[in-house]
């Protein structure tokens, strides 16, 4: 199964090359394994100062990833197969939205409560 992944830019110079890519994984691969592979492959930019917050989104927020955390914190069951996060056509698109240096604990708590973390 082909999955489209992308991430937000962190600075003007970060836009030199596109971030979007397609990866091929078996449809039964757990979400957590897909995300772990992306993080191990350094898909997300490293921010000077060691603090960056990302929200992983498909059709809804799935996780918060923070540069200062050892692992992502999931809003869904990360053991679910990646294919379960597809749209009506079965296409899976993952987007890491950059939330600058916002407190990742606050962002996660707001998302877990069903609220917009910008408030």
JSON list of C-alpha atoms in Angstrom, two decimals:
[
{"chain": "A", "resi": 1, "resn": "UNK", "atom": "CA", "xyz": [0.00, 0.00, 0.00]},
{"chain": "A", "resi": 2, "resn": "UNK", "atom": "CA", "xyz": [1.31, 3.42, -0.94]},
{"chain": "A", "resi": 3, "resn": "UNK", "atom": "CA", "xyz": [1.09, 6.09, 1.76]},
{"chain": "A", "resi": 4, "resn": "UNK", "atom": "CA", "xyz": [1.60, 9.78, 1.11]},
{"chain": "A", "resi": 5, "resn": "UNK", "atom": "CA", "xyz": [3.53, 11.60, 3.85]},
{"chain": "A", "resi": 6, "resn": "UNK", "atom": "CA", "xyz": [4.35, 15.27, 4.16]},
{"chain": "A", "resi": 7, "resn": "UNK", "atom": "CA", "xyz": [5.42, 17.77, 6.78]},
{"chain": "A", "resi": 8, "resn": "UNK", "atom": "CA", "xyz": [5.21, 21.48, 7.34]},
{"chain": "A", "resi": 9, "resn": "UNK", "atom": "CA", "xyz": [8.21, 23.70, 6.80]},
{"chain": "A", "resi": 10, "resn": "UNK", "atom": "CA", "xyz": [10.13, 25.07, 9.76]},
{"chain": "A", "resi": 11, "resn": "UNK", "atom": "CA", "xyz": [11.90, 27.99, 8.02]},
{"chain": "A", "resi": 12, "resn": "UNK", "atom": "CA", "xyz": [12.30, 29.58, 4.60]},
{"chain": "A", "resi": 13, "resn": "UNK", "atom": "CA", "xyz": [15.46, 27.60, 3.85]},
{"chain": "A", "resi": 14, "resn": "UNK", "atom": "CA", "xyz": [13.60, 24.41, 4.70]},
{"chain": "A", "resi": 15, "resn": "UNK", "atom": "CA", "xyz": [11.47, 24.92, 1.58]},
{"chain": "A", "resi": 16, "resn": "UNK", "atom": "CA", "xyz": [14.34, 24.34, -0.86]},
{"chain": "A", "resi": 17, "resn": "UNK", "atom": "CA", "xyz": [13.33, 20.72, -1.41]},
{"chain": "A", "resi": 18, "resn": "UNK", "atom": "CA", "xyz": [9.82, 19.26, -1.17]},
{"chain": "A", "resi": 19, "resn": "UNK", "atom": "CA", "xyz": [9.03, 17.25, 1.95]},
{"chain": "A", "resi": 20, "resn": "UNK", "atom": "CA", "xyz": [6.28, 15.09, 0.45]},
{"chain": "A", "resi": 21, "resn": "UNK", "atom": "CA", "xyz": [7.08, 11.50, -0.31]},
{"chain": "A", "resi": 22, "resn": "UNK", "atom": "CA", "xyz": [5.37, 8.24, -0.97]},
{"chain": "A", "resi": 23, "resn": "UNK", "atom": "CA", "xyz": [6.23, 5.12, 0.99]},
{"chain": "A", "resi": 24, "resn": "UNK", "atom": "CA", "xyz": [5.15, 1.56, 0.35]},
{"chain": "A", "resi": 25, "resn": "UNK", "atom": "CA", "xyz": [4.17, -0.50, 3.40]},
{"chain": "A", "resi": 26, "resn": "UNK", "atom": "CA", "xyz": [2.00, -3.57, 3.90]},
{"chain": "A", "resi": 27, "resn": "UNK", "atom": "CA", "xyz": [-1.59, -2.47, 4.73]},
{"chain": "A", "resi": 28, "resn": "UNK", "atom": "CA", "xyz": [-1.46, -4.34, 8.05]},
{"chain": "A", "resi": 29, "resn": "UNK", "atom": "CA", "xyz": [1.54, -2.39, 9.31]},
{"chain": "A", "resi": 30, "resn": "UNK", "atom": "CA", "xyz": [0.67, -0.69, 12.62]},
{"chain": "A", "resi": 31, "resn": "UNK", "atom": "CA", "xyz": [0.50, 3.11, 12.61]},
{"chain": "A", "resi": 32, "resn": "UNK", "atom": "CA", "xyz": [3.14, 3.19, 15.34]},
{"chain": "A", "resi": 33, "resn": "UNK", "atom": "CA", "xyz": [5.58, 1.24, 13.17]},
{"chain": "A", "resi": 34, "resn": "UNK", "atom": "CA", "xyz": [5.05, 3.57, 10.22]},
{"chain": "A", "resi": 35, "resn": "UNK", "atom": "CA", "xyz": [5.64, 6.63, 12.40]},
{"chain": "A", "resi": 36, "resn": "UNK", "atom": "CA", "xyz": [8.68, 5.03, 14.07]},
{"chain": "A", "resi": 37, "resn": "UNK", "atom": "CA", "xyz": [10.18, 4.35, 10.64]},
{"chain": "A", "resi": 38, "resn": "UNK", "atom": "CA", "xyz": [9.65, 7.94, 9.56]},
{"chain": "A", "resi": 39, "resn": "UNK", "atom": "CA", "xyz": [11.21, 9.29, 12.74]},
{"chain": "A", "resi": 40, "resn": "UNK", "atom": "CA", "xyz": [14.17, 6.89, 12.53]},
{"chain": "A", "resi": 41, "resn": "UNK", "atom": "CA", "xyz": [14.67, 8.06, 8.95]},
{"chain": "A", "resi": 42, "resn": "UNK", "atom": "CA", "xyz": [14.84, 11.69, 10.17]},
{"chain": "A", "resi": 43, "resn": "UNK", "atom": "CA", "xyz": [11.72, 12.74, 8.24]},
{"chain": "A", "resi": 44, "resn": "UNK", "atom": "CA", "xyz": [11.10, 15.64, 10.62]},
{"chain": "A", "resi": 45, "resn": "UNK", "atom": "CA", "xyz": [13.43, 18.62, 10.74]},
{"chain": "A", "resi": 46, "resn": "UNK", "atom": "CA", "xyz": [15.57, 19.07, 13.83]},
{"chain": "A", "resi": 47, "resn": "UNK", "atom": "CA", "xyz": [15.14, 22.48, 15.41]},
{"chain": "A", "resi": 48, "resn": "UNK", "atom": "CA", "xyz": [17.99, 24.38, 17.06]},
{"chain": "A", "resi": 49, "resn": "UNK", "atom": "CA", "xyz": [17.32, 24.58, 20.77]},
{"chain": "A", "resi": 50, "resn": "UNK", "atom": "CA", "xyz": [15.82, 21.08, 20.87]},
{"chain": "A", "resi": 51, "resn": "UNK", "atom": "CA", "xyz": [12.15, 22.06, 21.10]},
{"chain": "A", "resi": 52, "resn": "UNK", "atom": "CA", "xyz": [9.70, 21.43, 18.29]},
{"chain": "A", "resi": 53, "resn": "UNK", "atom": "CA", "xyz": [6.10, 20.21, 18.35]},
{"chain": "A", "resi": 54, "resn": "UNK", "atom": "CA", "xyz": [4.38, 18.39, 15.50]},
{"chain": "A", "resi": 55, "resn": "UNK", "atom": "CA", "xyz": [0.79, 17.19, 15.19]},
{"chain": "A", "resi": 56, "resn": "UNK", "atom": "CA", "xyz": [0.38, 14.09, 13.04]},
{"chain": "A", "resi": 57, "resn": "UNK", "atom": "CA", "xyz": [-2.88, 14.27, 11.11]},
{"chain": "A", "resi": 58, "resn": "UNK", "atom": "CA", "xyz": [-4.72, 11.98, 8.70]},
{"chain": "A", "resi": 59, "resn": "UNK", "atom": "CA", "xyz": [-8.45, 12.67, 8.55]},
{"chain": "A", "resi": 60, "resn": "UNK", "atom": "CA", "xyz": [-8.12, 13.65, 12.23]},
{"chain": "A", "resi": 61, "resn": "UNK", "atom": "CA", "xyz": [-5.26, 14.25, 14.69]},
{"chain": "A", "resi": 62, "resn": "UNK", "atom": "CA", "xyz": [-3.48, 10.98, 15.40]},
{"chain": "A", "resi": 63, "resn": "UNK", "atom": "CA", "xyz": [-0.51, 11.92, 17.57]},
{"chain": "A", "resi": 64, "resn": "UNK", "atom": "CA", "xyz": [1.72, 14.62, 18.94]},
{"chain": "A", "resi": 65, "resn": "UNK", "atom": "CA", "xyz": [5.43, 14.31, 18.26]},
{"chain": "A", "resi": 66, "resn": "UNK", "atom": "CA", "xyz": [7.88, 16.50, 20.14]},
{"chain": "A", "resi": 67, "resn": "UNK", "atom": "CA", "xyz": [11.59, 16.80, 19.56]},
{"chain": "A", "resi": 68, "resn": "UNK", "atom": "CA", "xyz": [12.08, 16.82, 23.33]},
{"chain": "A", "resi": 69, "resn": "UNK", "atom": "CA", "xyz": [10.08, 13.58, 23.87]},
{"chain": "A", "resi": 70, "resn": "UNK", "atom": "CA", "xyz": [11.52, 10.10, 23.47]},
{"chain": "A", "resi": 71, "resn": "UNK", "atom": "CA", "xyz": [8.46, 8.89, 21.57]},
{"chain": "A", "resi": 72, "resn": "UNK", "atom": "CA", "xyz": [5.18, 10.15, 20.10]},
{"chain": "A", "resi": 73, "resn": "UNK", "atom": "CA", "xyz": [2.02, 10.33, 22.18]},
{"chain": "A", "resi": 74, "resn": "UNK", "atom": "CA", "xyz": [-0.91, 8.87, 20.32]},
{"chain": "A", "resi": 75, "resn": "UNK", "atom": "CA", "xyz": [-4.51, 10.03, 20.33]},
{"chain": "A", "resi": 76, "resn": "UNK", "atom": "CA", "xyz": [-5.52, 6.75, 18.68]},
{"chain": "A", "resi": 77, "resn": "UNK", "atom": "CA", "xyz": [-4.50, 3.13, 19.11]},
{"chain": "A", "resi": 78, "resn": "UNK", "atom": "CA", "xyz": [-1.06, 3.05, 17.44]},
{"chain": "A", "resi": 79, "resn": "UNK", "atom": "CA", "xyz": [-1.34, -0.72, 16.95]},
{"chain": "A", "resi": 80, "resn": "UNK", "atom": "CA", "xyz": [-4.17, -0.26, 14.42]},
{"chain": "A", "resi": 81, "resn": "UNK", "atom": "CA", "xyz": [-3.16, -1.05, 10.83]},
{"chain": "A", "resi": 82, "resn": "UNK", "atom": "CA", "xyz": [-2.17, 1.94, 8.74]},
{"chain": "A", "resi": 83, "resn": "UNK", "atom": "CA", "xyz": [-4.90, 1.04, 6.24]},
{"chain": "A", "resi": 84, "resn": "UNK", "atom": "CA", "xyz": [-7.54, 1.94, 8.87]},
{"chain": "A", "resi": 85, "resn": "UNK", "atom": "CA", "xyz": [-6.52, 5.61, 8.63]},
{"chain": "A", "resi": 86, "resn": "UNK", "atom": "CA", "xyz": [-7.41, 5.98, 4.97]},
{"chain": "A", "resi": 87, "resn": "UNK", "atom": "CA", "xyz": [-10.07, 8.17, 3.41]},
{"chain": "A", "resi": 88, "resn": "UNK", "atom": "CA", "xyz": [-13.24, 6.83, 1.77]},
{"chain": "A", "resi": 89, "resn": "UNK", "atom": "CA", "xyz": [-11.19, 5.72, -1.22]},
{"chain": "A", "resi": 90, "resn": "UNK", "atom": "CA", "xyz": [-8.71, 3.86, 0.99]},
{"chain": "A", "resi": 91, "resn": "UNK", "atom": "CA", "xyz": [-5.92, 6.35, 0.34]},
{"chain": "A", "resi": 92, "resn": "UNK", "atom": "CA", "xyz": [-3.75, 7.14, 3.38]},
{"chain": "A", "resi": 93, "resn": "UNK", "atom": "CA", "xyz": [-2.16, 10.58, 3.70]},
{"chain": "A", "resi": 94, "resn": "UNK", "atom": "CA", "xyz": [-0.19, 11.54, 6.78]},
{"chain": "A", "resi": 95, "resn": "UNK", "atom": "CA", "xyz": [0.74, 15.14, 7.48]},
{"chain": "A", "resi": 96, "resn": "UNK", "atom": "CA", "xyz": [3.03, 16.35, 10.24]},
{"chain": "A", "resi": 97, "resn": "UNK", "atom": "CA", "xyz": [1.93, 19.90, 11.04]},
{"chain": "A", "resi": 98, "resn": "UNK", "atom": "CA", "xyz": [4.65, 22.01, 12.62]},
{"chain": "A", "resi": 99, "resn": "UNK", "atom": "CA", "xyz": [3.50, 23.74, 15.81]},
{"chain": "A", "resi": 100, "resn": "UNK", "atom": "CA", "xyz": [6.73, 25.60, 16.46]},
{"chain": "A", "resi": 101, "resn": "UNK", "atom": "CA", "xyz": [7.86, 25.52, 20.06]},
{"chain": "A", "resi": 102, "resn": "UNK", "atom": "CA", "xyz": [4.39, 25.25, 21.59]},
{"chain": "A", "resi": 103, "resn": "UNK", "atom": "CA", "xyz": [4.29, 23.19, 24.78]},
{"chain": "A", "resi": 104, "resn": "UNK", "atom": "CA", "xyz": [3.67, 19.64, 23.51]},
{"chain": "A", "resi": 105, "resn": "UNK", "atom": "CA", "xyz": [2.02, 18.58, 26.78]},
{"chain": "A", "resi": 106, "resn": "UNK", "atom": "CA", "xyz": [-0.57, 21.36, 26.37]},
{"chain": "A", "resi": 107, "resn": "UNK", "atom": "CA", "xyz": [-1.09, 20.55, 22.68]},
{"chain": "A", "resi": 108, "resn": "UNK", "atom": "CA", "xyz": [-1.63, 16.86, 23.48]},
{"chain": "A", "resi": 109, "resn": "UNK", "atom": "CA", "xyz": [-4.01, 17.61, 26.38]},
{"chain": "A", "resi": 110, "resn": "UNK", "atom": "CA", "xyz": [-6.12, 19.94, 24.24]},
{"chain": "A", "resi": 111, "resn": "UNK", "atom": "CA", "xyz": [-6.33, 17.50, 21.36]},
{"chain": "A", "resi": 112, "resn": "UNK", "atom": "CA", "xyz": [-7.14, 14.60, 23.70]},
{"chain": "A", "resi": 113, "resn": "UNK", "atom": "CA", "xyz": [-10.00, 16.68, 25.13]},
{"chain": "A", "resi": 114, "resn": "UNK", "atom": "CA", "xyz": [-11.28, 17.38, 21.61]},
{"chain": "A", "resi": 115, "resn": "UNK", "atom": "CA", "xyz": [-10.31, 21.05, 21.72]},
{"chain": "A", "resi": 116, "resn": "UNK", "atom": "CA", "xyz": [-8.33, 23.23, 19.35]},
{"chain": "A", "resi": 117, "resn": "UNK", "atom": "CA", "xyz": [-4.83, 23.61, 20.89]},
{"chain": "A", "resi": 118, "resn": "UNK", "atom": "CA", "xyz": [-4.51, 27.18, 19.53]},
{"chain": "A", "resi": 119, "resn": "UNK", "atom": "CA", "xyz": [-6.85, 28.45, 22.22]}
]
